[in-house]
Amino acid sequence: MSALLLGWAVLLAQFLLVAAMGCAVVRLLRGPRAQDRVLALDTLYVIAAMLLLVFGIRTGSPHYFEAALLITLVGFVATAALSKFLMRGEVIE
Amino acid sequence: MTHAAELPAWAALSVAVLLLFGAGLALVGAVGLLRFGSFYERVHAPTLATTFGIGCVLVASMLFFSLVQSRFILHEVLIAVLVVITTPVTLMLLTRAALYRDRIEGREAVPPPPRSRR
Amino acid sequence: MRRVLPHPLIALFLLGAWLLLVESVSPGAVLLGGVLAAGGSWALASLAPPRARLRRLALAPGLLCDVLVEVLRSNYAVARIILSSTKGGARRSGFVRIRLDMRAPYGLAALACILTTTPGTVWVDYDSAEGTMLLHVLDLVDEAEWVRIVKERWERRLMEIFE
């Protein structure tokens, strides 16, 4: 019973998150300006981390947690570097 | 989902509700990202996903793994701390970069810099 | 104490993070985590950040609870705006410039994080010469109301903690 309920909930959550990723990808492609694209990319990182956590619950494997941790770390560094680039046109001054 | 078969009903229900709530919030935030008209409005949309969206999913994951492995799994707290620290920093950096670009190009109606820096 | 461990709070935080990551409290894990935490606090000391003065740390948990409630409330508010907004509409978003009395750098950082984490408001810029901050608000009804909220609800309490 609880396995069935959880299975459907996980499936639905995955659909919702993929739809959210689709919205972010549309914004990423449409722009219109560079800062909009960076914002969409940042959103994409967060949703990807959430999707990995949901995958972890689905498979019952704790390894997805590490992937989610890494993707939040990498997303932060990437967005910070891109913002810096938008500000000055170079990452390291 | 065979590993979840021995989960009590209340736990399965709360994990399911938390997951759907978190994923729904992320979707609403992404829809906002798509619908809002200007960059400064769009900046507000992803904060839905980065506060309670990911928070709900993390609590669901903690609850689920703690019950399945019947010991306390708390390492999701690390992701929560990381997200809480990094999201404001990235959003502030990005908004400041956008403001800087808009001021130079004079494209959108943005407030002028304070008198001391003009 | 300061010479052995320059930043005890940071070291404690690093040790906690390490123990959560390896998921054990065995003597080996604690020893390795302790060495890493001490190394991290030494690395931070070599960067020489300005020292924080935490005057009344006891007020922090209450503030944290209020931040959580506020984040929950504005999550609901912003979700409603997104789902109900028609193109254009009556909603107006815009910038507000607020004069702050707080000068403590960590207090300002905490204020910036609180305002940016809360959906619906983003801290944009701070000018240290004039002591003013620029805030972008998604649903700007009354500018004076936002000035009052920032000063009464957050700035006054952060000043009690940090100054």
Coordinates of C-alpha atoms in Angstrom, one line a residue:
Chain A
M1 CA 0.0 0.0 0.0
S2 CA 2.6 2.6 1.1
A3 CA 4.9 1.4 -1.7
L4 CA 2.2 2.1 -4.2
L5 CA 1.3 5.5 -2.8
L6 CA 5.0 6.5 -2.7
G7 CA 5.6 5.2 -6.2
W8 CA 2.9 7.4 -7.7
A9 CA 3.9 10.4 -5.7
V10 CA 7.5 10.0 -6.8
L11 CA 6.5 9.7 -10.4
L12 CA 4.2 12.7 -10.2
A13 CA 7.0 14.8 -8.5
Q14 CA 9.4 13.8 -11.2
F15 CA 6.9 15.0 -13.9
L16 CA 6.4 18.3 -12.1
L17 CA 10.2 18.8 -11.8
V18 CA 10.8 17.9 -15.4
A19 CA 8.1 20.4 -16.4
A20 CA 9.8 23.0 -14.3
M21 CA 13.1 22.2 -16.0
G22 CA 11.3 22.7 -19.3
C23 CA 10.2 26.2 -18.3
A24 CA 13.7 27.1 -17.3
V25 CA 15.2 25.7 -20.5
V26 CA 12.7 27.8 -22.6
R27 CA 13.8 30.9 -20.6
L28 CA 17.4 29.8 -21.2
L29 CA 16.9 29.7 -24.9
R30 CA 14.7 32.7 -25.3
G31 CA 16.9 35.0 -23.2
P32 CA 16.4 37.9 -24.1
R33 CA 19.6 39.0 -22.4
A34 CA 22.6 37.3 -20.9
Q35 CA 21.5 37.8 -17.3
D36 CA 18.2 36.1 -18.0
R37 CA 20.1 33.1 -19.4
V38 CA 22.3 32.9 -16.3
L39 CA 19.3 33.1 -14.0
A40 CA 17.6 30.3 -15.9
L41 CA 20.8 28.2 -15.6
D42 CA 21.0 28.8 -11.9
T43 CA 17.3 27.7 -11.5
L44 CA 18.2 24.6 -13.6
Y45 CA 20.9 23.6 -11.2
V46 CA 18.6 23.8 -8.2
I47 CA 15.8 21.8 -9.9
A48 CA 18.4 19.2 -11.0
A49 CA 19.5 18.8 -7.4
M50 CA 15.9 18.3 -6.4
L51 CA 15.4 15.7 -9.2
L52 CA 18.4 13.8 -8.0
L53 CA 17.1 13.7 -4.5
V54 CA 13.8 12.3 -5.8
F55 CA 15.7 9.7 -7.8
G56 CA 17.4 8.8 -4.6
I57 CA 14.1 8.2 -2.9
R58 CA 12.8 6.2 -5.9
T59 CA 15.8 3.8 -6.0
G60 CA 16.5 3.8 -2.2
S61 CA 20.2 4.4 -2.9
P62 CA 22.0 7.0 -0.9
H63 CA 24.5 7.8 -3.6
Y64 CA 22.2 10.3 -5.3
F65 CA 22.7 12.5 -2.3
E66 CA 26.3 13.1 -3.1
A67 CA 25.5 14.0 -6.7
A68 CA 22.9 16.5 -5.4
L69 CA 25.5 18.0 -3.0
L70 CA 28.0 18.3 -5.8
I71 CA 25.6 19.9 -8.2
T72 CA 24.6 22.6 -5.7
L73 CA 28.3 23.3 -5.1
V74 CA 29.2 23.4 -8.8
G75 CA 26.1 25.5 -9.6
F76 CA 27.1 28.1 -7.1
V77 CA 30.6 28.4 -8.4
A78 CA 29.4 28.5 -12.0
T79 CA 26.7 31.2 -11.4
A80 CA 29.1 33.3 -9.4
A81 CA 31.8 33.2 -12.1
L82 CA 29.2 34.0 -14.8
S83 CA 27.9 37.0 -12.8
K84 CA 31.4 38.2 -12.4
F85 CA 31.9 37.8 -16.2
L86 CA 28.7 39.8 -16.9
M87 CA 30.0 42.6 -14.6
R88 CA 33.4 43.1 -16.0
G89 CA 33.9 40.9 -19.1
E90 CA 36.6 38.9 -17.3
V91 CA 36.5 36.4 -14.5
I92 CA 39.8 36.9 -12.9
E93 CA 41.1 40.5 -12.5
Chain B
M1 CA 9.7 0.7 -4.9
T2 CA 10.1 -2.6 -3.2
H3 CA 12.4 -1.1 -0.6
A4 CA 9.5 1.1 0.6
A5 CA 7.1 -1.8 1.3
E6 CA 7.7 -1.9 5.0
L7 CA 7.2 1.8 5.4
P8 CA 4.3 2.7 7.8
A9 CA 1.4 4.4 6.1
W10 CA 1.7 7.8 7.9
A11 CA 5.3 8.1 6.8
A12 CA 4.6 7.2 3.2
L13 CA 1.8 9.8 3.1
S14 CA 3.9 12.6 4.6
V15 CA 6.9 11.8 2.3
A16 CA 4.5 11.8 -0.7
V17 CA 2.9 15.2 0.4
L18 CA 6.3 16.8 1.0
L19 CA 7.6 15.6 -2.3
L20 CA 4.6 16.9 -4.3
F21 CA 4.5 20.2 -2.4
G22 CA 8.3 20.8 -3.1
A23 CA 8.1 19.8 -6.7
G24 CA 4.9 21.9 -7.2
L25 CA 6.7 25.0 -5.7
A26 CA 9.6 24.5 -8.0
L27 CA 7.2 24.3 -11.0
V28 CA 5.4 27.5 -9.9
G29 CA 8.8 29.3 -9.6
A30 CA 9.8 28.1 -13.1
V31 CA 6.5 29.2 -14.5
G32 CA 7.1 32.6 -12.9
L33 CA 10.5 32.7 -14.5
L34 CA 8.8 32.2 -17.8
R35 CA 5.9 34.6 -17.4
F36 CA 7.3 37.7 -15.7
G37 CA 8.1 40.6 -18.1
S38 CA 11.4 42.0 -16.9
F39 CA 14.7 40.7 -15.5
Y40 CA 14.2 42.3 -12.1
E41 CA 10.8 40.6 -11.7
R42 CA 12.2 37.3 -12.9
V43 CA 14.9 37.3 -10.2
H44 CA 12.2 36.7 -7.6
A45 CA 10.8 33.6 -9.2
P46 CA 13.5 31.0 -8.5
T47 CA 13.5 31.8 -4.7
L48 CA 10.4 29.7 -4.4
A49 CA 12.4 26.6 -5.5
T50 CA 15.4 27.5 -3.4
T51 CA 13.6 28.1 -0.1
F52 CA 10.7 25.8 0.6
G53 CA 10.8 23.9 -2.7
I54 CA 14.2 22.2 -2.0
G55 CA 13.5 22.4 1.8
C56 CA 10.4 20.1 1.4
V57 CA 12.3 17.6 -0.8
L58 CA 15.2 17.5 1.7
V59 CA 12.9 16.9 4.6
A60 CA 11.1 14.2 2.6
S61 CA 14.5 12.5 1.8
M62 CA 15.6 12.7 5.5
L63 CA 12.4 11.2 6.7
F64 CA 12.4 8.4 4.1
F65 CA 16.0 7.3 4.5
S66 CA 15.8 7.5 8.3
L67 CA 12.8 5.2 8.4
V68 CA 14.0 2.8 5.7
Q69 CA 17.5 2.4 7.2
S70 CA 16.0 2.8 10.8
R71 CA 18.7 5.2 11.9
F72 CA 19.0 9.0 11.8
I73 CA 20.1 10.2 8.4
L74 CA 20.8 13.9 8.7
H75 CA 23.3 14.7 6.0
E76 CA 20.6 16.4 3.9
V77 CA 21.2 19.3 6.4
L78 CA 24.4 20.0 4.5
I79 CA 22.6 20.7 1.2
A80 CA 20.1 22.9 3.1
V81 CA 23.0 24.9 4.7
L82 CA 24.7 25.2 1.3
V83 CA 21.6 26.4 -0.5
V84 CA 20.8 28.9 2.2
I85 CA 24.3 30.3 2.1
T86 CA 24.8 30.3 -1.7
T87 CA 21.5 31.4 -3.1
P88 CA 21.4 34.9 -1.7
V89 CA 25.0 35.4 -2.8
T90 CA 24.4 34.3 -6.4
L91 CA 21.2 36.3 -6.7
M92 CA 22.8 39.4 -5.4
L93 CA 25.8 39.1 -7.7
L94 CA 23.6 38.5 -10.7
T95 CA 21.3 41.4 -9.9
R96 CA 24.2 43.8 -9.3
A97 CA 25.7 42.7 -12.6
A98 CA 22.4 43.3 -14.4
L99 CA 22.0 46.7 -12.8
Y100 CA 25.6 47.6 -13.8
R101 CA 24.9 46.6 -17.4
D102 CA 21.6 48.4 -17.5
R103 CA 23.1 51.6 -16.2
I104 CA 25.9 51.5 -18.8
E105 CA 23.6 50.8 -21.7
G106 CA 20.7 52.9 -20.4
R107 CA 18.2 50.3 -21.7
E108 CA 15.7 49.8 -18.9
A109 CA 14.4 52.2 -16.3
V110 CA 16.8 51.7 -13.4
P111 CA 17.6 54.0 -10.5
P112 CA 20.7 56.1 -11.0
P113 CA 23.8 55.4 -8.7
P114 CA 23.9 57.4 -5.4
R115 CA 25.4 60.8 -5.6
S116 CA 28.7 59.8 -4.0
R117 CA 29.5 57.5 -6.9
R118 CA 28.3 59.5 -9.8
Chain C
M1 CA 42.8 29.8 22.8
R2 CA 42.8 32.3 20.0
R3 CA 46.4 31.3 19.1
V4 CA 45.6 27.6 18.9
L5 CA 42.3 27.9 17.2
P6 CA 41.7 31.4 15.5
H7 CA 38.0 30.9 14.7
P8 CA 36.4 28.4 17.1
L9 CA 32.9 28.8 15.8
I10 CA 34.0 28.2 12.2
A11 CA 36.1 25.2 13.3
L12 CA 33.1 23.8 15.1
F13 CA 30.9 24.2 12.0
L14 CA 33.5 22.5 9.8
L15 CA 33.8 19.6 12.2
G16 CA 30.0 19.2 12.2
A17 CA 29.9 19.3 8.4
W18 CA 32.6 16.7 8.2
L19 CA 30.8 14.4 10.7
L20 CA 27.6 14.7 8.7
L21 CA 29.4 14.0 5.5
V22 CA 31.1 10.8 6.6
E23 CA 28.0 9.8 8.7
S24 CA 29.9 8.5 11.8
V25 CA 31.2 9.7 15.1
S26 CA 34.0 7.1 15.4
P27 CA 37.2 8.3 17.0
G28 CA 39.0 8.2 13.6
A29 CA 36.4 10.4 11.9
V30 CA 36.4 12.9 14.8
L31 CA 40.2 13.1 14.8
L32 CA 40.4 13.6 11.0
G33 CA 37.5 16.1 11.1
G34 CA 39.2 17.9 14.0
V35 CA 42.5 18.2 12.0
L36 CA 40.6 19.5 8.9
A37 CA 38.5 21.9 11.0
A38 CA 41.7 23.4 12.6
G39 CA 43.3 23.6 9.2
G40 CA 40.3 25.4 7.8
S41 CA 40.2 27.9 10.6
W42 CA 43.9 28.6 10.2
A43 CA 43.4 29.1 6.4
L44 CA 40.6 31.6 7.3
A45 CA 42.8 33.4 9.7
S46 CA 45.4 33.9 7.0
L47 CA 42.7 35.7 5.0
A48 CA 42.3 38.1 8.0
P49 CA 38.5 38.8 7.7
P50 CA 37.2 41.6 9.9
R51 CA 36.3 40.3 13.3
A52 CA 32.6 39.8 14.1
R53 CA 31.3 41.1 17.4
L54 CA 28.3 39.0 18.4
R55 CA 26.9 41.0 21.3
R56 CA 23.7 39.1 22.0
L57 CA 23.7 35.7 20.3
A58 CA 20.7 34.6 22.4
L59 CA 18.4 36.7 20.2
A60 CA 19.4 34.8 17.0
P61 CA 17.1 31.7 17.3
G62 CA 14.0 33.9 17.7
L63 CA 15.1 35.9 14.6
L64 CA 15.6 32.7 12.7
C65 CA 12.1 31.5 13.5
D66 CA 10.7 34.8 12.3
V67 CA 12.7 34.6 9.1
L68 CA 11.3 31.1 8.5
V69 CA 7.7 32.3 9.1
E70 CA 8.3 35.3 6.8
V71 CA 9.8 33.1 4.1
L72 CA 6.7 30.8 4.3
R73 CA 4.3 33.7 4.1
S74 CA 6.0 35.3 1.1
N75 CA 6.3 31.9 -0.7
Y76 CA 2.5 31.9 -0.6
A77 CA 2.2 35.5 -1.7
V78 CA 4.7 35.1 -4.6
A79 CA 3.1 31.8 -5.7
R80 CA -0.3 33.6 -5.8
I81 CA 1.1 36.5 -7.8
I82 CA 2.7 34.1 -10.4
L83 CA -0.5 32.0 -10.8
S84 CA -2.9 34.9 -11.0
S85 CA -0.9 37.5 -12.9
T86 CA -2.3 38.6 -16.2
K87 CA 0.0 40.5 -18.5
G88 CA 0.5 44.0 -17.2
G89 CA -2.2 44.1 -14.5
A90 CA -2.4 46.2 -11.4
R91 CA 0.8 44.9 -9.9
R92 CA 3.7 47.2 -9.8
S93 CA 7.3 46.2 -9.0
G94 CA 10.1 48.6 -8.5
F95 CA 13.2 49.8 -6.5
V96 CA 13.2 51.3 -3.1
R97 CA 16.1 53.2 -1.6
I98 CA 16.4 52.8 2.2
R99 CA 18.6 54.7 4.5
L100 CA 20.2 52.3 7.1
D101 CA 21.6 53.1 10.5
M102 CA 23.5 49.8 10.8
R103 CA 27.2 49.9 10.0
A104 CA 28.4 46.5 11.2
P105 CA 29.5 44.5 8.1
Y106 CA 28.2 41.1 9.3
G107 CA 24.9 42.6 10.3
L108 CA 24.5 44.1 6.8
A109 CA 25.5 40.8 5.3
A110 CA 22.8 39.0 7.4
L111 CA 20.2 41.6 6.4
A112 CA 21.1 41.1 2.8
C113 CA 20.8 37.4 3.1
I114 CA 17.5 37.6 4.9
L115 CA 16.0 40.0 2.3
T116 CA 17.2 38.1 -0.7
T117 CA 16.2 34.7 0.6
T118 CA 12.7 35.9 1.2
P119 CA 10.7 35.6 -2.1
G120 CA 9.5 38.9 -3.4
T121 CA 12.4 41.1 -2.2
V122 CA 16.0 41.2 -3.5
W123 CA 18.8 43.3 -2.0
V124 CA 20.5 44.9 -5.0
D125 CA 23.1 47.4 -3.9
Y126 CA 24.7 49.1 -0.8
D127 CA 26.4 52.4 -0.8
S128 CA 28.7 52.6 2.2
A129 CA 29.4 56.4 1.8
E130 CA 25.7 57.3 2.2
G131 CA 24.7 54.3 4.1
T132 CA 21.8 53.5 1.8
M133 CA 20.6 50.2 0.3
L134 CA 18.7 49.5 -2.9
L135 CA 15.9 47.0 -2.6
H136 CA 13.9 45.5 -5.5
V137 CA 10.3 44.6 -4.5
L138 CA 8.1 42.4 -6.6
D139 CA 4.8 43.7 -5.3
L140 CA 5.4 47.3 -4.5
V141 CA 2.2 48.9 -3.1
D142 CA 3.6 51.5 -0.7
E143 CA 7.3 52.4 -0.5
A144 CA 7.0 53.8 3.1
E145 CA 5.6 50.5 4.2
W146 CA 8.6 48.6 2.9
V147 CA 11.0 51.1 4.6
R148 CA 9.1 50.5 7.8
I149 CA 9.2 46.7 7.5
V150 CA 13.0 46.6 6.8
K151 CA 13.9 49.0 9.6
E152 CA 11.4 47.8 12.2
R153 CA 11.3 44.1 11.6
W154 CA 14.9 43.3 10.6
E155 CA 17.4 46.1 11.0
R156 CA 16.6 47.0 14.6
R157 CA 16.9 43.4 15.8
L158 CA 20.1 42.7 13.8
M159 CA 21.6 45.8 15.4
E160 CA 20.8 44.4 18.8
I161 CA 22.7 41.2 17.9
F162 CA 25.7 42.7 16.0
E163 CA 26.3 46.2 17.4

